[in-house]
Coordinates of C-alpha atoms and ligand atoms in Angstrom, one line a residue:
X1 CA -50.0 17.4 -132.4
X2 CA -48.0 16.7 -129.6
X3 CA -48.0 17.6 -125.7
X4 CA -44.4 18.8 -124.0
X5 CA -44.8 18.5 -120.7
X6 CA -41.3 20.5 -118.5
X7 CA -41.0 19.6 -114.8
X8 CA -40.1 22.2 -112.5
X9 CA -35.9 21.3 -113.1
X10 CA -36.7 21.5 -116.7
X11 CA -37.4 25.4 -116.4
X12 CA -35.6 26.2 -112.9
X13 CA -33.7 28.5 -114.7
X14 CA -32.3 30.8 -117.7
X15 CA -30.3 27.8 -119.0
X16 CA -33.0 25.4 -119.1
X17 CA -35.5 27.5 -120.5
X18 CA -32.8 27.7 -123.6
X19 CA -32.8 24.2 -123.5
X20 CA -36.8 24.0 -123.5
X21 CA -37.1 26.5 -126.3
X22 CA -34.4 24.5 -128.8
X23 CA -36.5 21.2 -127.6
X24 CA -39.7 22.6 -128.6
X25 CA -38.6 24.2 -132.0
X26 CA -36.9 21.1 -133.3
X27 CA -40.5 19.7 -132.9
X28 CA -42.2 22.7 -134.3
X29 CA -43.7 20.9 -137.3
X30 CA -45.3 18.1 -135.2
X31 CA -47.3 20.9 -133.1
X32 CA -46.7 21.0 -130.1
X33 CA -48.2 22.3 -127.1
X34 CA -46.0 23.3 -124.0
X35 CA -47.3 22.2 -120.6
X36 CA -45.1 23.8 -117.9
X37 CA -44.7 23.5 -114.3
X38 CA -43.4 25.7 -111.4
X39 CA -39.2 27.0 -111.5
X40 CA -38.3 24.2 -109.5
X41 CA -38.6 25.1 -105.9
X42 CA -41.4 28.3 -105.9
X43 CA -44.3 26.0 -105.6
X44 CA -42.9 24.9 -101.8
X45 CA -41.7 28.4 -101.6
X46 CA -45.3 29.5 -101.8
X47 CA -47.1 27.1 -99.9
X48 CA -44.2 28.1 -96.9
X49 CA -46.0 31.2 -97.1
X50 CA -48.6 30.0 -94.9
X51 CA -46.2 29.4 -91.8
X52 CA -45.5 33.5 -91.3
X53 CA -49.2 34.3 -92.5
X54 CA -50.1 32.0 -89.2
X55 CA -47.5 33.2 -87.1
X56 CA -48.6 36.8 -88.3
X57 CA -44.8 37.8 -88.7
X58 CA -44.8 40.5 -91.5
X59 CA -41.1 40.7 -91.8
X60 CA -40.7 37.0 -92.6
X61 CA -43.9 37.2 -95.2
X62 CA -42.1 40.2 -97.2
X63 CA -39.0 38.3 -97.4
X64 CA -39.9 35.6 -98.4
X65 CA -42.7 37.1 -101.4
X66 CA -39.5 39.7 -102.1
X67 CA -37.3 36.4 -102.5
X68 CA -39.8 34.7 -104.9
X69 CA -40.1 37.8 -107.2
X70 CA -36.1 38.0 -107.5
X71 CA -36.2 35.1 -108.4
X72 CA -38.3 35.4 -111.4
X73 CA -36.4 38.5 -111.9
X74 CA -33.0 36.9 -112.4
X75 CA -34.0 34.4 -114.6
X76 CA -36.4 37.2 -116.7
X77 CA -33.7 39.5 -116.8
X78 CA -31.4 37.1 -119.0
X79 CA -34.0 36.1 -121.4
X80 CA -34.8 38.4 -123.7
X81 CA -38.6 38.4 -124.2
X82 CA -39.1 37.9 -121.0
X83 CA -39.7 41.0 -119.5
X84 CA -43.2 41.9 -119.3
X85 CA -43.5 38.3 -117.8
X86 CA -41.9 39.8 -114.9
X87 CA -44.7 42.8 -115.0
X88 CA -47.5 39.9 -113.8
X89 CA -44.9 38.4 -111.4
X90 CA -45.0 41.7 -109.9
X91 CA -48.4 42.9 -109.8
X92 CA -49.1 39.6 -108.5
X93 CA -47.0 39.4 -105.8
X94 CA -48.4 42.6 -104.7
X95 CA -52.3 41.3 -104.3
X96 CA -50.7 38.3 -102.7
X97 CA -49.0 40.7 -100.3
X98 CA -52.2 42.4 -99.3
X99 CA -54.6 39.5 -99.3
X100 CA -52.4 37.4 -97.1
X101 CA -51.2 40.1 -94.6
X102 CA -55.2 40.3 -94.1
X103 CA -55.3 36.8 -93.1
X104 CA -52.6 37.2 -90.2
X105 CA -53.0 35.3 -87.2
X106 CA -55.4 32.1 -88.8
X107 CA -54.6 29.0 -90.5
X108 CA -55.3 29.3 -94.6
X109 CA -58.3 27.3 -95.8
X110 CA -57.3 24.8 -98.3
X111 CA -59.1 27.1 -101.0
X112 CA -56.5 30.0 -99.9
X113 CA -53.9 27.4 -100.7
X114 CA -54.6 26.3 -103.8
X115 CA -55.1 29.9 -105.3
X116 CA -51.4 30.6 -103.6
X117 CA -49.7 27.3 -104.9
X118 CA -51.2 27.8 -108.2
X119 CA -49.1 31.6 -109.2
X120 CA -45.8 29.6 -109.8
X121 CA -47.1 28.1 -112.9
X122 CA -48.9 31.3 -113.8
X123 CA -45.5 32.9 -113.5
X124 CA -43.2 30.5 -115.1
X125 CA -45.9 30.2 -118.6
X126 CA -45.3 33.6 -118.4
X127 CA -41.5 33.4 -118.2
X128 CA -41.4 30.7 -121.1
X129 CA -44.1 32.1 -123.5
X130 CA -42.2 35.3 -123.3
X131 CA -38.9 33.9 -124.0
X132 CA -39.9 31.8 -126.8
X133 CA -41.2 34.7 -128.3
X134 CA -38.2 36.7 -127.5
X135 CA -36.4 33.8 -129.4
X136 CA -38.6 34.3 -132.5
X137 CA -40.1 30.9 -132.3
X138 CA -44.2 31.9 -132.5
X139 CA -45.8 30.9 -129.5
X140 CA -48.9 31.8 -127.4
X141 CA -49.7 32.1 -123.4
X142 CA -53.0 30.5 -122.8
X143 CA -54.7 30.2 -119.7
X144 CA -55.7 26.8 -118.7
X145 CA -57.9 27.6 -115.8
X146 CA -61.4 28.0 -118.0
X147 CA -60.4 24.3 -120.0
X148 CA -59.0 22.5 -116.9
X149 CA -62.9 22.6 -114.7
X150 CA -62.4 20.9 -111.8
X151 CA -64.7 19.9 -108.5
X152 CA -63.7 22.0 -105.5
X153 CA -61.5 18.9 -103.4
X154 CA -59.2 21.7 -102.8
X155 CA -55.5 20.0 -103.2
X156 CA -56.8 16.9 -105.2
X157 CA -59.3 18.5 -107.8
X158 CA -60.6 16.1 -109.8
X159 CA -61.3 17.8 -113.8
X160 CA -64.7 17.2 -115.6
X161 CA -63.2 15.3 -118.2
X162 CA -65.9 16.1 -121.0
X163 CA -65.8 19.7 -120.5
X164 CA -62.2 19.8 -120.6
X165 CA -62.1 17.6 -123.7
X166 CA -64.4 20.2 -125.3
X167 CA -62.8 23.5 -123.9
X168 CA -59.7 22.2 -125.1
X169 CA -60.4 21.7 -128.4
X170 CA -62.5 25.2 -128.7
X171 CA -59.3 27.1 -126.9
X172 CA -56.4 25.4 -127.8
X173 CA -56.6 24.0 -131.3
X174 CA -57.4 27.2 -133.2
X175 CA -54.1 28.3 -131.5
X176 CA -52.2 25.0 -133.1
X177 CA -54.3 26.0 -136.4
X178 CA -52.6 29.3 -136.7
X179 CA -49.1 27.9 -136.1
X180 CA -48.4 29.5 -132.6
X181 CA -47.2 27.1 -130.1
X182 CA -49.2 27.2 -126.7
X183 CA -47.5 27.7 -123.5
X184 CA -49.9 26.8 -120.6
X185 CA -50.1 25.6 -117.0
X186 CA -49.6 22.3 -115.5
X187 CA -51.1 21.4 -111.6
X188 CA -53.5 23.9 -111.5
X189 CA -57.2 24.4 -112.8
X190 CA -60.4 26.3 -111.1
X191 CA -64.1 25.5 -110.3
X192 CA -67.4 25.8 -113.1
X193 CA -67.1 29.5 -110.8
X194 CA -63.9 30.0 -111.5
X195 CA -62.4 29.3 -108.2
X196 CA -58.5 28.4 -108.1
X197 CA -57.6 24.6 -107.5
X198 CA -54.4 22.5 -107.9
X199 CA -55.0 18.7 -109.1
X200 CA -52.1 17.6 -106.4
X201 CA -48.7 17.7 -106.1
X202 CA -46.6 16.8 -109.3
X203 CA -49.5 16.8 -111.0
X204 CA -48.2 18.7 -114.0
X205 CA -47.6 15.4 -115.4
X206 CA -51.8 14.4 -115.2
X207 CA -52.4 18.0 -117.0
X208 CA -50.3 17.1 -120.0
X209 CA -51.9 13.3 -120.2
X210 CA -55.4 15.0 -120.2
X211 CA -54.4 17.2 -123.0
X212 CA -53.2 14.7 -124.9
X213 CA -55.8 12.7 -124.7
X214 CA -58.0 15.3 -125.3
X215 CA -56.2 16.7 -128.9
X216 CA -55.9 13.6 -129.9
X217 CA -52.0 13.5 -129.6
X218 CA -49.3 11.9 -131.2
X219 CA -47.7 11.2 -128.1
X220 CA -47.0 13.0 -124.5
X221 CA -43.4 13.9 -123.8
X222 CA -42.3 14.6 -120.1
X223 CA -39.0 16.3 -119.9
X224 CA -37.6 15.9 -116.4
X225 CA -34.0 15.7 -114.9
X226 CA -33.2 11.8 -115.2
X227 CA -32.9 9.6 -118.3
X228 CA -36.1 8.0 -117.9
X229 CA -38.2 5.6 -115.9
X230 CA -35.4 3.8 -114.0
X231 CA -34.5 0.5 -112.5
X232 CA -34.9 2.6 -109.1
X233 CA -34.4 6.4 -108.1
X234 CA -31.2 7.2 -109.2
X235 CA -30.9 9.8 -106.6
X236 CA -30.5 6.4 -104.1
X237 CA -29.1 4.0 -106.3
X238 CA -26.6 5.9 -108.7
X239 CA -26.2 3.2 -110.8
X240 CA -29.8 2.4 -111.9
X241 CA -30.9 1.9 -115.5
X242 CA -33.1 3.9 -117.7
X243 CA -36.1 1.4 -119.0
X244 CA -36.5 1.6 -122.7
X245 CA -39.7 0.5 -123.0
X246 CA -42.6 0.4 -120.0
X247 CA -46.0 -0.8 -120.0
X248 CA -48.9 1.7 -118.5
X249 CA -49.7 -0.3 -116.2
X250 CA -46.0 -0.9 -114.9
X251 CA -45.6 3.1 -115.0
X252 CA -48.8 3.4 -112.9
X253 CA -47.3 0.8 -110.3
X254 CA -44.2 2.4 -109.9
X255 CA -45.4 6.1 -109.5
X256 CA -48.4 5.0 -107.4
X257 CA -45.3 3.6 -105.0
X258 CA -43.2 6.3 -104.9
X259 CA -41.4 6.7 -108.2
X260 CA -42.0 10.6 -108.3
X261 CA -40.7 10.6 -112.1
X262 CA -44.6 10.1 -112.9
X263 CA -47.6 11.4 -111.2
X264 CA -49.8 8.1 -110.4
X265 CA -52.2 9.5 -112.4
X266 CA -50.7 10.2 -115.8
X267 CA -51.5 6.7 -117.7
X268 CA -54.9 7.1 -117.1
X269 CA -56.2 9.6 -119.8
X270 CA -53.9 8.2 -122.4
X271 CA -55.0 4.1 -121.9
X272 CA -58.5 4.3 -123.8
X273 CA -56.7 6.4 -127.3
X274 CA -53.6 4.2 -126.7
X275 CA -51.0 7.6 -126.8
X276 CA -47.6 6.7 -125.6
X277 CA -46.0 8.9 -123.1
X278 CA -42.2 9.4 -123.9
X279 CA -40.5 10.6 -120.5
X280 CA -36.9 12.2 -121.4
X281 CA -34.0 13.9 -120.0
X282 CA -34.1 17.7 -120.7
X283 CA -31.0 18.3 -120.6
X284 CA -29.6 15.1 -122.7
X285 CA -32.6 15.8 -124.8
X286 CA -30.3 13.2 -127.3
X287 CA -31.1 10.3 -125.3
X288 CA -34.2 8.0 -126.1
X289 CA -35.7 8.1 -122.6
X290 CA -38.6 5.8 -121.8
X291 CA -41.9 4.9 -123.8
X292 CA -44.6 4.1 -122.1
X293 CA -47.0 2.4 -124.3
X294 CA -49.5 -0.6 -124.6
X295 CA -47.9 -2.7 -127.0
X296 CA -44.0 -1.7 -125.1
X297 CA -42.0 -4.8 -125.6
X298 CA -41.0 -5.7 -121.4
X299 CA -37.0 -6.8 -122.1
X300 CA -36.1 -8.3 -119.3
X301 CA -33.5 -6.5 -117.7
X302 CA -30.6 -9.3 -117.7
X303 CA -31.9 -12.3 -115.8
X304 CA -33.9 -10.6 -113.2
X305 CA -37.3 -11.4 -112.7
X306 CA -38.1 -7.5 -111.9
X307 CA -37.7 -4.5 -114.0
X308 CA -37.9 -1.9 -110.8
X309 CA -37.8 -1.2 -107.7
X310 CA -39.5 2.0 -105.9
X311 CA -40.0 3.1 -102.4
X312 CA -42.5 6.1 -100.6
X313 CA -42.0 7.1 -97.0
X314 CA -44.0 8.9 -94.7
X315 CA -46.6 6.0 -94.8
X316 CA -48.5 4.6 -91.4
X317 CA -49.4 0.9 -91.1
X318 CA -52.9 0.4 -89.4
X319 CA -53.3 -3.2 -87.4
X320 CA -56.5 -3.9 -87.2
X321 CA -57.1 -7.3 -85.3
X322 CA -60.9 -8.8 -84.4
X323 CA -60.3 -12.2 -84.1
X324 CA -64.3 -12.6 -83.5
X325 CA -64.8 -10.7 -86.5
X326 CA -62.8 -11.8 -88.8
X327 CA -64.5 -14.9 -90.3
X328 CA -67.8 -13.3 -89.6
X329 CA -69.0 -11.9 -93.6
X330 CA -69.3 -8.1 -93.4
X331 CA -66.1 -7.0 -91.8
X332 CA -63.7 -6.2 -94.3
X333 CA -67.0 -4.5 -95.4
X334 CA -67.4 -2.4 -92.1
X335 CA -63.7 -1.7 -92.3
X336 CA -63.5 -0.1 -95.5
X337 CA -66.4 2.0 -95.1
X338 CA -65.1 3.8 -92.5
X339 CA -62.1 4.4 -95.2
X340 CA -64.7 5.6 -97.5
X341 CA -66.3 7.3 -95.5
X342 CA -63.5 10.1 -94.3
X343 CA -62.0 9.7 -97.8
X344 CA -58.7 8.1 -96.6
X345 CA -57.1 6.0 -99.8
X346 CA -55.4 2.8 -98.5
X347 CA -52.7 1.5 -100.7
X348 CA -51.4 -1.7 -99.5
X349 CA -53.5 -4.6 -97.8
X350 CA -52.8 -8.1 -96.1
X351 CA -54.8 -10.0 -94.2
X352 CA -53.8 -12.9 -91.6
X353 CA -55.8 -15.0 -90.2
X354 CA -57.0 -12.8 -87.2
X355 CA -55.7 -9.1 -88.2
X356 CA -55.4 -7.0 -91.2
X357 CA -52.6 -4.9 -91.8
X358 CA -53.2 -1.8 -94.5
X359 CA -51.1 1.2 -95.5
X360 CA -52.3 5.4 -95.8
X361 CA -50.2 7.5 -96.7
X362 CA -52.1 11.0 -95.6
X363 CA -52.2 10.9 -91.7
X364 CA -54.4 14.1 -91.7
X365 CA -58.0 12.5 -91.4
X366 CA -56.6 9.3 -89.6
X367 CA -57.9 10.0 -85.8
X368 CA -61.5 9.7 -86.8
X369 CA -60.7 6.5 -88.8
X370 CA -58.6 5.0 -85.7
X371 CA -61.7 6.0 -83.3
X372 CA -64.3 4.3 -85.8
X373 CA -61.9 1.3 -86.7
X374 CA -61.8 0.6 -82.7
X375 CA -64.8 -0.1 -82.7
X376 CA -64.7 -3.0 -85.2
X377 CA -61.3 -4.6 -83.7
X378 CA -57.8 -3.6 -81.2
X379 CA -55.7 -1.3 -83.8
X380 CA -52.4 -0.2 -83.3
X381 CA -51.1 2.4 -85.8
X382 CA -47.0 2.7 -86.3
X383 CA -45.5 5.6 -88.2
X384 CA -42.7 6.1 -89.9
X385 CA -42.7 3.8 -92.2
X386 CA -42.0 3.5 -96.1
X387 CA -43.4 1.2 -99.0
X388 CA -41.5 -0.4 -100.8
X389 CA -42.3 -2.1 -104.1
X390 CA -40.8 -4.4 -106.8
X391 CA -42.1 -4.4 -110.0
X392 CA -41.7 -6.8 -112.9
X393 CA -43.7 -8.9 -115.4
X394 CA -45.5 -12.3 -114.2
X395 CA -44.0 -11.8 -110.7
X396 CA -46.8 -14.6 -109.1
X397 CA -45.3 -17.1 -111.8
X398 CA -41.9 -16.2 -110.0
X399 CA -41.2 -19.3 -106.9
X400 CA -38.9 -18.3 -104.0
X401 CA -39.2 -14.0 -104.7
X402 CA -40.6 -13.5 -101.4
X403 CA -37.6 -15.2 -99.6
X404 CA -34.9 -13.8 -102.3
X405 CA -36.8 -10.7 -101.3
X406 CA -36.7 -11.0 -97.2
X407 CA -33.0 -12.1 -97.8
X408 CA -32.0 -9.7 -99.4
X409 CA -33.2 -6.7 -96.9
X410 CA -31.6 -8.3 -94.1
X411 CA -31.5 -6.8 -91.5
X412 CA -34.1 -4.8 -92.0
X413 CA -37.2 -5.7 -90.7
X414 CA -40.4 -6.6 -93.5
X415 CA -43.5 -5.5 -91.2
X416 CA -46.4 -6.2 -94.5
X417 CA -46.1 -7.9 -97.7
X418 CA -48.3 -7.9 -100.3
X419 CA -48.7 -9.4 -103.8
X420 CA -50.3 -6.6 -106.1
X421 CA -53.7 -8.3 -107.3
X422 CA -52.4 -7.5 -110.7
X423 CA -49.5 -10.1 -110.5
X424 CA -46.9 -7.5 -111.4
X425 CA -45.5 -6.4 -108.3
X426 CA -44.9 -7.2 -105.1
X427 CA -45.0 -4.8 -101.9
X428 CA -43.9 -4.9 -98.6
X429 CA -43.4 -2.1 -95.7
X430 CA -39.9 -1.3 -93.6
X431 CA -38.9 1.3 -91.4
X432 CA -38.3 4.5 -93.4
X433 CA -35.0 5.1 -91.7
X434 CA -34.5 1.9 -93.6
X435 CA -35.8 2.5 -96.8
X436 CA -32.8 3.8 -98.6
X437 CA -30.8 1.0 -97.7
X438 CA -33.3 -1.5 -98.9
X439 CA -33.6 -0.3 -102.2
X440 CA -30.0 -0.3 -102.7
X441 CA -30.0 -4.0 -101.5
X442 CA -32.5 -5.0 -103.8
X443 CA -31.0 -3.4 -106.7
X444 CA -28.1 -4.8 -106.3
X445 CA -29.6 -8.7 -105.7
X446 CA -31.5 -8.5 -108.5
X447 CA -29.8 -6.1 -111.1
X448 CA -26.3 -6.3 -109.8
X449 CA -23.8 -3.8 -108.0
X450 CA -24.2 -1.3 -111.4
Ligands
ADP501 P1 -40.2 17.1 -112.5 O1 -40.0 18.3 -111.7 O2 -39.6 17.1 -113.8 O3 -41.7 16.7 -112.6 P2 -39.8 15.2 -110.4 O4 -38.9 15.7 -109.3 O5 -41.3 15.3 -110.1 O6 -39.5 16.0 -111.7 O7 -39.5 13.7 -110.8 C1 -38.2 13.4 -111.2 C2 -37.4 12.7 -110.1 O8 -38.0 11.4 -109.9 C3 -36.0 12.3 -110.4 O9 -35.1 13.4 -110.2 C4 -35.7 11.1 -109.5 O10 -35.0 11.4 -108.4 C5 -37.1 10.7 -109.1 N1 -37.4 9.2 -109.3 C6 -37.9 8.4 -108.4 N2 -38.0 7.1 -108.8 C7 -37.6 7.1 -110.1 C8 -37.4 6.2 -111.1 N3 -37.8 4.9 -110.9 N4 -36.9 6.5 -112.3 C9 -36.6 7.8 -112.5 N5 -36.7 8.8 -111.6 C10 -37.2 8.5 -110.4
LIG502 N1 -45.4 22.6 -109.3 C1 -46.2 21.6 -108.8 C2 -45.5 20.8 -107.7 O1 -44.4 21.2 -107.3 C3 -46.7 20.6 -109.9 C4 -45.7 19.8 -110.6 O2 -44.5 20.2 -110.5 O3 -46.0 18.9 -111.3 O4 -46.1 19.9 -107.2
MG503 MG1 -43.0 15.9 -111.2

């Protein structure tokens, strides 16, 4: 069997849901199983529910729940099949208007907003299970919420990966048995008590590598709206290049640094059984895309020593300097478990001789880490600021990168740098007003003007 994994572009519409079903019927004797997300755009729409839910403004809510339903109505009313899709969509919408009017006034808990990010994949399974049907290609809705068991970190569930391995198999392979294709939900899953959670944003893309790996795939496909793991986001540097081949490792640095292409995650589940991931371009679905795999072949790409380049903003670099402490054994100790403690993930670290500089990219829990980490050392915190990383093979064996690097950003400022401990990449912070510029310096130093 095989995992088909549609990002929220991939379905936004009546158009690409064509496109989806002729994708998935040209495969239709390798099995497959659809994973889909959101129509591109509902998820935010639904989580920007909240804002008139706090502000208790009735008019805005109905709009905006009245403009999500159209929405699904438009697209349902060109597909035939879809239809009764647009029944749910309804009836939902309705319970969401009653529940959410009752919370008026008050912030939602995180629970609240994971059961109200999670209806636009509900909706959109719905959409494309109904269409496929309505296209006479056999397929079947299933609900992935009683496979995909997940602890209760509201917004960043983590799934029980044996009970999903064996839920899967118990739910979804008699479907594959009978020849139906599956249509289910990406992002989302629930608690052992059935409680709605999300696994994170773009997190679609984890869903389909944990079904994979736990049908024993062939390989994962993720259809998206670019050719492929690129030299750099294409949306900044229009004349990147599609990667034929990436390792899973490479994939993991890119996405963990910003290339969106990828949830961070997705490599995991797939390393241990060795299943490729094939992202593609739905709608050039003639192109090869990328293939992430163990064994990929790296081709250089010309005569750069890097093979990409990706940024993140919205990042905060913490100072921390104790130059009493610093030698003393313990503090890096001390520091990090104040990290641990309120569950903030650092990505980048330096360390000088008297300070340490580190990255987070969630500011929500930071005041209580500031507080603590004051107590160790002077910090200073500056925001506004974006990662930037370049990655490429053997990148330590490489002499004179970091000064190729710093000339190349001129004039913007490098605050951090940091050599990935896995010799592959090399990292380094800027202003994010500066960020888009960068990367289209870099690219063009190291992979040319396009
Ligand atoms: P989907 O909805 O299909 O999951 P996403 O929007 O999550 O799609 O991811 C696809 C986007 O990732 C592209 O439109 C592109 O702008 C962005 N992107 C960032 N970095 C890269 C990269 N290195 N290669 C390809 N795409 C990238
Ligand atoms: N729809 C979800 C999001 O927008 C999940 C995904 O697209 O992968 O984050
Ligand atoms: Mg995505």
């Amino acid at each position: 069997m095989i995992v088909c994994k549609f990002g929220g572009t991939s379905v936004a519409d009546a158009a690409a849901i064509r496109r989806l079903i002729a994708i998935v019927a040209a495969r239709a004797g390798e099995r497959p199983l659809v994973v889909v997300s959101a129509l591109a755009g509902i998820t935010d729409g639904l989580l920007g529910l909240a804002a008139p839910v706090h502000a208790g403004d009735a008019e805005a809510l109905d709009g905006a729940i009245d403009a999500l339903v159209r929405r699904h109505e438009s697209v349902a009313g060109v597909l035939p099949g879809a239809e009764p899709a647009v029944e749910t969509v309804r009836a939902d919408a309705e319970s969401l208007r009653s529940s959410l009017s009752a919370a008026f006034g008050r912030r939602l808990r995180p629970a609240e907003m994971d059961a109200l990010a999670g209806h636009g994949e509900l909706w959109s399974s719905r959409l494309v299970a109904g269409a496929m049907h309505g296209a006479g290609v056999p397929s079947a809705w299933a609900d992935i919420r009683p496979i995909m068991v997940t602890d209760d970190r509201f917004g960043r569930a983590t799934p029980y990966v044996q009970v999903l391995n064996n839920r899967a198999r118990e739910c979804l392979r008699p479907l594959l048995e009978d020849e139906l294709i599956p249509v289910t939900q990406g992002f989302i899953g629930a608690t052992a008590d059935g409680v709605p959670t999300t696994l994170g944003r773009g997190g679609s893309d984890f869903t389909a590598a944990l079904l994979g790996a736990a049908l024993g795939a062939a390989r994962v496909e993720i259809w998206t709206d670019v050719d492929g793991l690129m030299t750099a986001d294409p949306r900044i540097v229009p004349g990147a290049r599609t990667l034929s081949a990436a390792g899973y490792e490479e994939a993991a640095e890119l996405a963990t640094f910003g290339a969106k292409v990828l949830h961070p995650a997705t490599a995991m589940p797939l390393v241990r059984a060795g299943i490729p991931i094939v992202v593609l371009n739905s709608t050039r679905p003639e192109l090869r895309g990328t293939t992430i795999e163990p064994a990929a072949e790296l081709e250089r790409m010309g005569d750069s020593p890097i093979r990409s380049i990706s940024w993140k903003r919205g990042i905060t670099v913490i100072n921390v300097r104790a130059p009493r402490m610093l030698g003393e054994y313990g503090f890096l100790r001390a520091m990090f478990e104040v990290f641990e403690r309120h569950e903030v993930v650092v990505d980048v670290l330096a360390s000088g001789e008297v300070s340490v500089s580190l990255t987070v990219e969630d500011r929500s829990r930071l005041d209580p880490v500031v507080r603590e980490l004051s107590e160790l050392g002077e910090v200073r915190t500056d925001d506004g600021r974006a990662i930037v990383s370049v990655v490429g093979i053997g990148l330590r064996g490489t002499p004179g990168l970091a000064s190729r690097i710093f000339r190349a950003v001129q004039p913007a400022n490098v605050e951090v740098i940091s050599q990935g401990a896995s010799a592959i990449n090399m990292t380094f912070v800027v202003r994010e007003d500066d960020g888009p510029d960068v990367v289209r310096r870099l690219h063009d130093e190291f992979f040319g003007a396009g």
